[in-house]
């Protein structure tokens, strides 16, 4: 059960697996509501990193683009993504949020680590 980044397979980090399997849900629609399955984690990226109809990669490097190294770990009721940057393992995965459908992605850092984010939700 892995992820692909720049055509390279890698394992989903344990901290991220642990967060996903907790499936913390709150009644506020802006907070996490939908979670990926560990074995279909890559499929959960459709609509953010992959075009849902064509299967084309829709990531980029320009300001406002969704980045190849960002992975959605859950989404709110309106599918607004909560995500991590897979390259920030040394920082214990800060968690970011962005509004879906805003025309460009403007990440807001919600927590310094995935553990802190989990604690905030619990």
PDB file of N, CA and C in Angstrom, residues 30-119:
ATOM      1  N   UNK A  30     -17.023  21.827   7.958  1.00  0.00           N
ATOM      2  CA  UNK A  30     -15.719  22.291   7.476  1.00  0.00           C
ATOM      3  C   UNK A  30     -14.575  21.432   7.994  1.00  0.00           C
ATOM      4  N   UNK A  31     -14.866  20.611   8.983  1.00  0.00           N
ATOM      5  CA  UNK A  31     -13.828  19.774   9.577  1.00  0.00           C
ATOM      6  C   UNK A  31     -13.796  18.421   8.884  1.00  0.00           C
ATOM      7  N   UNK A  32     -12.774  17.609   9.144  1.00  0.00           N
ATOM      8  CA  UNK A  32     -12.666  16.326   8.452  1.00  0.00           C
ATOM      9  C   UNK A  32     -13.947  15.502   8.521  1.00  0.00           C
ATOM     10  N   UNK A  33     -14.324  14.978   7.362  1.00  0.00           N
ATOM     11  CA  UNK A  33     -15.536  14.178   7.258  1.00  0.00           C
ATOM     12  C   UNK A  33     -15.284  12.902   6.452  1.00  0.00           C
ATOM     13  N   UNK A  34     -14.496  13.014   5.384  1.00  0.00           N
ATOM     14  CA  UNK A  34     -14.197  11.879   4.519  1.00  0.00           C
ATOM     15  C   UNK A  34     -12.722  11.503   4.659  1.00  0.00           C
ATOM     16  N   UNK A  35     -12.466  10.205   4.717  1.00  0.00           N
ATOM     17  CA  UNK A  35     -11.107   9.685   4.849  1.00  0.00           C
ATOM     18  C   UNK A  35     -10.843   8.636   3.773  1.00  0.00           C
ATOM     19  N   UNK A  36      -9.606   8.554   3.298  1.00  0.00           N
ATOM     20  CA  UNK A  36      -9.277   7.509   2.328  1.00  0.00           C
ATOM     21  C   UNK A  36      -9.145   6.158   3.032  1.00  0.00           C
ATOM     22  N   UNK A  37      -9.245   5.104   2.262  1.00  0.00           N
ATOM     23  CA  UNK A  37      -8.865   3.786   2.740  1.00  0.00           C
ATOM     24  C   UNK A  37      -7.363   3.671   2.510  1.00  0.00           C
ATOM     25  N   UNK A  38      -6.661   3.034   3.417  1.00  0.00           N
ATOM     26  CA  UNK A  38      -5.208   2.912   3.272  1.00  0.00           C
ATOM     27  C   UNK A  38      -4.846   2.234   1.947  1.00  0.00           C
ATOM     28  N   UNK A  39      -5.567   1.164   1.589  1.00  0.00           N
ATOM     29  CA  UNK A  39      -5.203   0.419   0.385  1.00  0.00           C
ATOM     30  C   UNK A  39      -5.632   1.109  -0.920  1.00  0.00           C
ATOM     31  N   UNK A  40      -6.403   2.201  -0.830  1.00  0.00           N
ATOM     32  CA  UNK A  40      -6.770   2.970  -2.033  1.00  0.00           C
ATOM     33  C   UNK A  40      -6.466   4.459  -1.826  1.00  0.00           C
ATOM     34  N   UNK A  41      -5.443   4.722  -1.064  1.00  0.00           N
ATOM     35  CA  UNK A  41      -5.042   6.093  -0.731  1.00  0.00           C
ATOM     36  C   UNK A  41      -4.841   6.933  -1.994  1.00  0.00           C
ATOM     37  N   UNK A  42      -4.203   6.353  -3.005  1.00  0.00           N
ATOM     38  CA  UNK A  42      -3.926   7.082  -4.240  1.00  0.00           C
ATOM     39  C   UNK A  42      -5.233   7.520  -4.912  1.00  0.00           C
ATOM     40  N   UNK A  43      -6.281   6.688  -4.839  1.00  0.00           N
ATOM     41  CA  UNK A  43      -7.574   7.024  -5.442  1.00  0.00           C
ATOM     42  C   UNK A  43      -8.205   8.257  -4.802  1.00  0.00           C
ATOM     43  N   UNK A  44      -7.916   8.495  -3.534  1.00  0.00           N
ATOM     44  CA  UNK A  44      -8.473   9.640  -2.801  1.00  0.00           C
ATOM     45  C   UNK A  44      -7.916  10.963  -3.328  1.00  0.00           C
ATOM     46  N   UNK A  45      -6.851  10.890  -4.109  1.00  0.00           N
ATOM     47  CA  UNK A  45      -6.213  12.102  -4.641  1.00  0.00           C
ATOM     48  C   UNK A  45      -6.910  12.619  -5.902  1.00  0.00           C
ATOM     49  N   UNK A  46      -7.841  11.819  -6.448  1.00  0.00           N
ATOM     50  CA  UNK A  46      -8.564  12.223  -7.660  1.00  0.00           C
ATOM     51  C   UNK A  46      -9.356  13.503  -7.371  1.00  0.00           C
ATOM     52  N   UNK A  47      -9.238  14.453  -8.269  1.00  0.00           N
ATOM     53  CA  UNK A  47      -9.901  15.743  -8.121  1.00  0.00           C
ATOM     54  C   UNK A  47      -8.969  16.805  -7.553  1.00  0.00           C
ATOM     55  N   UNK A  48      -7.892  16.362  -6.947  1.00  0.00           N
ATOM     56  CA  UNK A  48      -6.896  17.283  -6.398  1.00  0.00           C
ATOM     57  C   UNK A  48      -5.607  17.204  -7.225  1.00  0.00           C
ATOM     58  N   UNK A  49      -5.151  15.978  -7.469  1.00  0.00           N
ATOM     59  CA  UNK A  49      -3.905  15.740  -8.186  1.00  0.00           C
ATOM     60  C   UNK A  49      -4.138  15.111  -9.555  1.00  0.00           C
ATOM     61  N   UNK A  50      -5.291  14.493  -9.719  1.00  0.00           N
ATOM     62  CA  UNK A  50      -5.610  13.740 -10.928  1.00  0.00           C
ATOM     63  C   UNK A  50      -6.993  14.169 -11.404  1.00  0.00           C
ATOM     64  N   UNK A  51      -7.121  14.477 -12.688  1.00  0.00           N
ATOM     65  CA  UNK A  51      -8.414  14.865 -13.247  1.00  0.00           C
ATOM     66  C   UNK A  51      -9.364  13.674 -13.172  1.00  0.00           C
ATOM     67  N   UNK A  52     -10.552  13.882 -12.633  1.00  0.00           N
ATOM     68  CA  UNK A  52     -11.503  12.802 -12.416  1.00  0.00           C
ATOM     69  C   UNK A  52     -12.043  12.151 -13.667  1.00  0.00           C
ATOM     70  N   UNK A  53     -12.084  12.868 -14.790  1.00  0.00           N
ATOM     71  CA  UNK A  53     -12.611  12.304 -16.035  1.00  0.00           C
ATOM     72  C   UNK A  53     -11.531  11.759 -16.951  1.00  0.00           C
ATOM     73  N   UNK A  54     -10.413  12.456 -17.025  1.00  0.00           N
ATOM     74  CA  UNK A  54      -9.377  12.073 -17.990  1.00  0.00           C
ATOM     75  C   UNK A  54      -8.247  11.253 -17.379  1.00  0.00           C
ATOM     76  N   UNK A  55      -8.091  11.315 -16.055  1.00  0.00           N
ATOM     77  CA  UNK A  55      -6.972  10.637 -15.403  1.00  0.00           C
ATOM     78  C   UNK A  55      -5.656  11.387 -15.534  1.00  0.00           C
ATOM     79  N   UNK A  56      -5.717  12.563 -16.154  1.00  0.00           N
ATOM     80  CA  UNK A  56      -4.522  13.382 -16.360  1.00  0.00           C
ATOM     81  C   UNK A  56      -4.047  13.982 -15.036  1.00  0.00           C
ATOM     82  N   UNK A  57      -2.713  14.053 -14.868  1.00  0.00           N
ATOM     83  CA  UNK A  57      -2.129  14.707 -13.691  1.00  0.00           C
ATOM     84  C   UNK A  57      -2.450  16.199 -13.770  1.00  0.00           C
ATOM     85  N   UNK A  58      -2.906  16.786 -12.679  1.00  0.00           N
ATOM     86  CA  UNK A  58      -3.248  18.211 -12.676  1.00  0.00           C
ATOM     87  C   UNK A  58      -2.454  18.980 -11.625  1.00  0.00           C
ATOM     88  N   UNK A  59      -1.285  18.455 -11.278  1.00  0.00           N
ATOM     89  CA  UNK A  59      -0.404  19.149 -10.343  1.00  0.00           C
ATOM     90  C   UNK A  59       0.505  20.086 -11.124  1.00  0.00           C
ATOM     91  N   UNK A  60       1.136  21.005 -10.417  1.00  0.00           N
ATOM     92  CA  UNK A  60       2.035  21.934 -11.077  1.00  0.00           C
ATOM     93  C   UNK A  60       3.008  22.552 -10.101  1.00  0.00           C
ATOM     94  N   UNK A  61       3.807  23.451 -10.606  1.00  0.00           N
ATOM     95  CA  UNK A  61       4.819  24.118  -9.780  1.00  0.00           C
ATOM     96  C   UNK A  61       4.604  25.627  -9.706  1.00  0.00           C
ATOM     97  N   UNK A  62       3.576  26.106 -10.386  1.00  0.00           N
ATOM     98  CA  UNK A  62       3.280  27.542 -10.363  1.00  0.00           C
ATOM     99  C   UNK A  62       2.488  27.899  -9.114  1.00  0.00           C
ATOM    100  N   UNK A  63       2.528  29.170  -8.726  1.00  0.00           N
ATOM    101  CA  UNK A  63       1.745  29.646  -7.589  1.00  0.00           C
ATOM    102  C   UNK A  63       0.264  29.313  -7.833  1.00  0.00           C
ATOM    103  N   UNK A  64      -0.371  28.726  -6.832  1.00  0.00           N
ATOM    104  CA  UNK A  64      -1.776  28.365  -6.939  1.00  0.00           C
ATOM    105  C   UNK A  64      -2.030  26.959  -7.439  1.00  0.00           C
ATOM    106  N   UNK A  65      -0.982  26.266  -7.910  1.00  0.00           N
ATOM    107  CA  UNK A  65      -1.123  24.878  -8.358  1.00  0.00           C
ATOM    108  C   UNK A  65      -1.114  23.937  -7.161  1.00  0.00           C
ATOM    109  N   UNK A  66      -1.820  22.806  -7.294  1.00  0.00           N
ATOM    110  CA  UNK A  66      -1.708  21.731  -6.314  1.00  0.00           C
ATOM    111  C   UNK A  66      -0.404  21.007  -6.628  1.00  0.00           C
ATOM    112  N   UNK A  67       0.420  20.777  -5.616  1.00  0.00           N
ATOM    113  CA  UNK A  67       1.770  20.249  -5.827  1.00  0.00           C
ATOM    114  C   UNK A  67       1.789  18.722  -5.847  1.00  0.00           C
ATOM    115  N   UNK A  68       2.719  18.169  -6.581  1.00  0.00           N
ATOM    116  CA  UNK A  68       2.896  16.723  -6.692  1.00  0.00           C
ATOM    117  C   UNK A  68       3.164  16.091  -5.327  1.00  0.00           C
ATOM    118  N   UNK A  69       3.862  16.797  -4.449  1.00  0.00           N
ATOM    119  CA  UNK A  69       4.248  16.248  -3.154  1.00  0.00           C
ATOM    120  C   UNK A  69       3.194  16.464  -2.061  1.00  0.00           C
ATOM    121  N   UNK A  70       2.054  17.054  -2.383  1.00  0.00           N
ATOM    122  CA  UNK A  70       0.953  17.198  -1.431  1.00  0.00           C
ATOM    123  C   UNK A  70       0.045  15.981  -1.542  1.00  0.00           C
ATOM    124  N   UNK A  71      -0.381  15.469  -0.403  1.00  0.00           N
ATOM    125  CA  UNK A  71      -1.301  14.331  -0.378  1.00  0.00           C
ATOM    126  C   UNK A  71      -2.456  14.639   0.552  1.00  0.00           C
ATOM    127  N   UNK A  72      -3.674  14.486   0.043  1.00  0.00           N
ATOM    128  CA  UNK A  72      -4.883  14.728   0.817  1.00  0.00           C
ATOM    129  C   UNK A  72      -5.078  13.556   1.777  1.00  0.00           C
ATOM    130  N   UNK A  73      -5.195  13.878   3.067  1.00  0.00           N
ATOM    131  CA  UNK A  73      -5.342  12.844   4.092  1.00  0.00           C
ATOM    132  C   UNK A  73      -6.785  12.735   4.586  1.00  0.00           C
ATOM    133  N   UNK A  74      -7.586  13.740   4.294  1.00  0.00           N
ATOM    134  CA  UNK A  74      -9.010  13.720   4.605  1.00  0.00           C
ATOM    135  C   UNK A  74      -9.614  14.967   3.962  1.00  0.00           C
ATOM    136  N   UNK A  75     -10.934  15.030   3.940  1.00  0.00           N
ATOM    137  CA  UNK A  75     -11.584  16.220   3.392  1.00  0.00           C
ATOM    138  C   UNK A  75     -12.841  16.524   4.186  1.00  0.00           C
ATOM    139  N   UNK A  76     -13.263  17.781   4.097  1.00  0.00           N
ATOM    140  CA  UNK A  76     -14.487  18.197   4.759  1.00  0.00           C
ATOM    141  C   UNK A  76     -15.702  17.771   3.959  1.00  0.00           C
ATOM    142  N   UNK A  77     -16.871  18.080   4.471  1.00  0.00           N
ATOM    143  CA  UNK A  77     -18.121  17.671   3.842  1.00  0.00           C
ATOM    144  C   UNK A  77     -18.234  18.179   2.403  1.00  0.00           C
ATOM    145  N   UNK A  78     -17.652  19.337   2.115  1.00  0.00           N
ATOM    146  CA  UNK A  78     -17.680  19.901   0.758  1.00  0.00           C
ATOM    147  C   UNK A  78     -16.426  19.534  -0.036  1.00  0.00           C
ATOM    148  N   UNK A  79     -15.699  18.537   0.436  1.00  0.00           N
ATOM    149  CA  UNK A  79     -14.472  18.027  -0.193  1.00  0.00           C
ATOM    150  C   UNK A  79     -13.296  18.993  -0.151  1.00  0.00           C
ATOM    151  N   UNK A  80     -13.352  20.004   0.719  1.00  0.00           N
ATOM    152  CA  UNK A  80     -12.192  20.866   0.916  1.00  0.00           C
ATOM    153  C   UNK A  80     -11.096  20.002   1.557  1.00  0.00           C
ATOM    154  N   UNK A  81      -9.890  20.001   0.971  1.00  0.00           N
ATOM    155  CA  UNK A  81      -8.867  19.060   1.418  1.00  0.00           C
ATOM    156  C   UNK A  81      -8.041  19.511   2.623  1.00  0.00           C
ATOM    157  N   UNK A  82      -7.726  18.531   3.450  1.00  0.00           N
ATOM    158  CA  UNK A  82      -6.715  18.642   4.484  1.00  0.00           C
ATOM    159  C   UNK A  82      -5.564  17.798   3.959  1.00  0.00           C
ATOM    160  N   UNK A  83      -4.357  18.353   3.911  1.00  0.00           N
ATOM    161  CA  UNK A  83      -3.280  17.624   3.252  1.00  0.00           C
ATOM    162  C   UNK A  83      -1.937  17.854   3.923  1.00  0.00           C
ATOM    163  N   UNK A  84      -1.010  16.978   3.563  1.00  0.00           N
ATOM    164  CA  UNK A  84       0.361  17.071   4.055  1.00  0.00           C
ATOM    165  C   UNK A  84       1.293  17.157   2.854  1.00  0.00           C
ATOM    166  N   UNK A  85       2.488  17.631   3.106  1.00  0.00           N
ATOM    167  CA  UNK A  85       3.552  17.622   2.107  1.00  0.00           C
ATOM    168  C   UNK A  85       4.443  16.438   2.454  1.00  0.00           C
ATOM    169  N   UNK A  86       4.491  15.448   1.586  1.00  0.00           N
ATOM    170  CA  UNK A  86       5.234  14.217   1.865  1.00  0.00           C
ATOM    171  C   UNK A  86       6.721  14.489   2.086  1.00  0.00           C
ATOM    172  N   UNK A  87       7.215  15.626   1.607  1.00  0.00           N
ATOM    173  CA  UNK A  87       8.623  15.985   1.796  1.00  0.00           C
ATOM    174  C   UNK A  87       8.897  16.591   3.167  1.00  0.00           C
ATOM    175  N   UNK A  88       7.860  16.760   3.989  1.00  0.00           N
ATOM    176  CA  UNK A  88       8.052  17.369   5.313  1.00  0.00           C
ATOM    177  C   UNK A  88       8.047  16.336   6.438  1.00  0.00           C
ATOM    178  N   UNK A  89       8.535  15.151   6.140  1.00  0.00           N
ATOM    179  CA  UNK A  89       8.614  14.091   7.147  1.00  0.00           C
ATOM    180  C   UNK A  89       9.460  14.538   8.352  1.00  0.00           C
ATOM    181  N   UNK A  90      10.575  15.243   8.089  1.00  0.00           N
ATOM    182  CA  UNK A  90      11.456  15.697   9.173  1.00  0.00           C
ATOM    183  C   UNK A  90      10.727  16.625  10.140  1.00  0.00           C
ATOM    184  N   UNK A  91       9.700  17.297   9.660  1.00  0.00           N
ATOM    185  CA  UNK A  91       8.911  18.207  10.491  1.00  0.00           C
ATOM    186  C   UNK A  91       7.694  17.493  11.098  1.00  0.00           C
ATOM    187  N   UNK A  92       7.595  16.186  10.916  1.00  0.00           N
ATOM    188  CA  UNK A  92       6.463  15.380  11.399  1.00  0.00           C
ATOM    189  C   UNK A  92       5.141  15.789  10.764  1.00  0.00           C
ATOM    190  N   UNK A  93       5.206  16.148   9.510  1.00  0.00           N
ATOM    191  CA  UNK A  93       4.048  16.417   8.671  1.00  0.00           C
ATOM    192  C   UNK A  93       3.093  17.492   9.196  1.00  0.00           C
ATOM    193  N   UNK A  94       3.434  18.764   9.012  1.00  0.00           N
ATOM    194  CA  UNK A  94       2.444  19.819   9.258  1.00  0.00           C
ATOM    195  C   UNK A  94       1.206  19.538   8.403  1.00  0.00           C
ATOM    196  N   UNK A  95       0.038  19.963   8.870  1.00  0.00           N
ATOM    197  CA  UNK A  95      -1.212  19.737   8.130  1.00  0.00           C
ATOM    198  C   UNK A  95      -1.704  21.069   7.591  1.00  0.00           C
ATOM    199  N   UNK A  96      -2.129  21.043   6.321  1.00  0.00           N
ATOM    200  CA  UNK A  96      -2.606  22.223   5.621  1.00  0.00           C
ATOM    201  C   UNK A  96      -4.056  22.027   5.196  1.00  0.00           C
ATOM    202  N   UNK A  97      -4.709  23.139   4.924  1.00  0.00           N
ATOM    203  CA  UNK A  97      -6.089  23.152   4.443  1.00  0.00           C
ATOM    204  C   UNK A  97      -6.158  24.136   3.289  1.00  0.00           C
ATOM    205  N   UNK A  98      -7.040  23.871   2.331  1.00  0.00           N
ATOM    206  CA  UNK A  98      -7.300  24.827   1.255  1.00  0.00           C
ATOM    207  C   UNK A  98      -8.743  24.664   0.801  1.00  0.00           C
ATOM    208  N   UNK A  99      -9.323  25.737   0.287  1.00  0.00           N
ATOM    209  CA  UNK A  99     -10.702  25.708  -0.209  1.00  0.00           C
ATOM    210  C   UNK A  99     -10.737  25.129  -1.608  1.00  0.00           C
ATOM    211  N   UNK A 100     -11.582  24.157  -1.833  1.00  0.00           N
ATOM    212  CA  UNK A 100     -11.782  23.573  -3.156  1.00  0.00           C
ATOM    213  C   UNK A 100     -12.622  24.527  -4.000  1.00  0.00           C
ATOM    214  N   UNK A 101     -12.271  24.683  -5.256  1.00  0.00           N
ATOM    215  CA  UNK A 101     -13.069  25.498  -6.165  1.00  0.00           C
ATOM    216  C   UNK A 101     -12.792  26.987  -6.079  1.00  0.00           C
ATOM    217  N   UNK A 102     -11.703  27.376  -5.434  1.00  0.00           N
ATOM    218  CA  UNK A 102     -11.370  28.794  -5.299  1.00  0.00           C
ATOM    219  C   UNK A 102     -10.630  29.326  -6.523  1.00  0.00           C
ATOM    220  N   UNK A 103     -10.309  28.451  -7.463  1.00  0.00           N
ATOM    221  CA  UNK A 103      -9.592  28.876  -8.659  1.00  0.00           C
ATOM    222  C   UNK A 103      -8.099  28.654  -8.582  1.00  0.00           C
ATOM    223  N   UNK A 104      -7.572  28.670  -7.383  1.00  0.00           N
ATOM    224  CA  UNK A 104      -6.169  28.332  -7.156  1.00  0.00           C
ATOM    225  C   UNK A 104      -6.049  27.857  -5.719  1.00  0.00           C
ATOM    226  N   UNK A 105      -4.996  27.129  -5.460  1.00  0.00           N
ATOM    227  CA  UNK A 105      -4.791  26.569  -4.130  1.00  0.00           C
ATOM    228  C   UNK A 105      -3.963  27.523  -3.276  1.00  0.00           C
ATOM    229  N   UNK A 106      -4.514  27.914  -2.125  1.00  0.00           N
ATOM    230  CA  UNK A 106      -3.818  28.784  -1.171  1.00  0.00           C
ATOM    231  C   UNK A 106      -3.801  28.081   0.181  1.00  0.00           C
ATOM    232  N   UNK A 107      -2.773  27.263   0.412  1.00  0.00           N
ATOM    233  CA  UNK A 107      -2.735  26.477   1.645  1.00  0.00           C
ATOM    234  C   UNK A 107      -2.655  27.334   2.899  1.00  0.00           C
ATOM    235  N   UNK A 108      -3.370  26.871   3.913  1.00  0.00           N
ATOM    236  CA  UNK A 108      -3.333  27.466   5.238  1.00  0.00           C
ATOM    237  C   UNK A 108      -2.804  26.385   6.175  1.00  0.00           C
ATOM    238  N   UNK A 109      -1.708  26.653   6.869  1.00  0.00           N
ATOM    239  CA  UNK A 109      -1.190  25.645   7.797  1.00  0.00           C
ATOM    240  C   UNK A 109      -2.069  25.639   9.044  1.00  0.00           C
ATOM    241  N   UNK A 110      -2.607  24.455   9.371  1.00  0.00           N
ATOM    242  CA  UNK A 110      -3.487  24.306  10.524  1.00  0.00           C
ATOM    243  C   UNK A 110      -2.768  23.828  11.766  1.00  0.00           C
ATOM    244  N   UNK A 111      -1.732  23.044  11.582  1.00  0.00           N
ATOM    245  CA  UNK A 111      -0.995  22.525  12.729  1.00  0.00           C
ATOM    246  C   UNK A 111       0.455  22.285  12.344  1.00  0.00           C
ATOM    247  N   UNK A 112       1.308  22.238  13.340  1.00  0.00           N
ATOM    248  CA  UNK A 112       2.737  22.032  13.102  1.00  0.00           C
ATOM    249  C   UNK A 112       3.082  20.584  12.787  1.00  0.00           C
ATOM    250  N   UNK A 113       2.239  19.633  13.240  1.00  0.00           N
ATOM    251  CA  UNK A 113       2.502  18.210  13.020  1.00  0.00           C
ATOM    252  C   UNK A 113       1.176  17.465  12.863  1.00  0.00           C
ATOM    253  N   UNK A 114       1.233  16.268  12.297  1.00  0.00           N
ATOM    254  CA  UNK A 114       0.034  15.438  12.185  1.00  0.00           C
ATOM    255  C   UNK A 114      -0.478  15.060  13.564  1.00  0.00           C
ATOM    256  N   UNK A 115       0.411  14.849  14.519  1.00  0.00           N
ATOM    257  CA  UNK A 115       0.005  14.520  15.894  1.00  0.00           C
ATOM    258  C   UNK A 115      -0.757  15.686  16.505  1.00  0.00           C
ATOM    259  N   UNK A 116      -0.247  16.897  16.338  1.00  0.00           N
ATOM    260  CA  UNK A 116      -0.935  18.077  16.861  1.00  0.00           C
ATOM    261  C   UNK A 116      -2.326  18.215  16.237  1.00  0.00           C
ATOM    262  N   UNK A 117      -2.427  17.960  14.952  1.00  0.00           N
ATOM    263  CA  UNK A 117      -3.726  18.029  14.270  1.00  0.00           C
ATOM    264  C   UNK A 117      -4.690  16.990  14.853  1.00  0.00           C
ATOM    265  N   UNK A 118      -4.195  15.781  15.047  1.00  0.00           N
ATOM    266  CA  UNK A 118      -5.018  14.719  15.645  1.00  0.00           C
ATOM    267  C   UNK A 118      -5.494  15.146  17.028  1.00  0.00           C
ATOM    268  N   UNK A 119      -4.577  15.665  17.841  1.00  0.00           N
ATOM    269  CA  UNK A 119      -4.938  16.114  19.199  1.00  0.00           C
ATOM    270  C   UNK A 119      -5.976  17.235  19.160  1.00  0.00           C
TER     271      UNK A 119
END
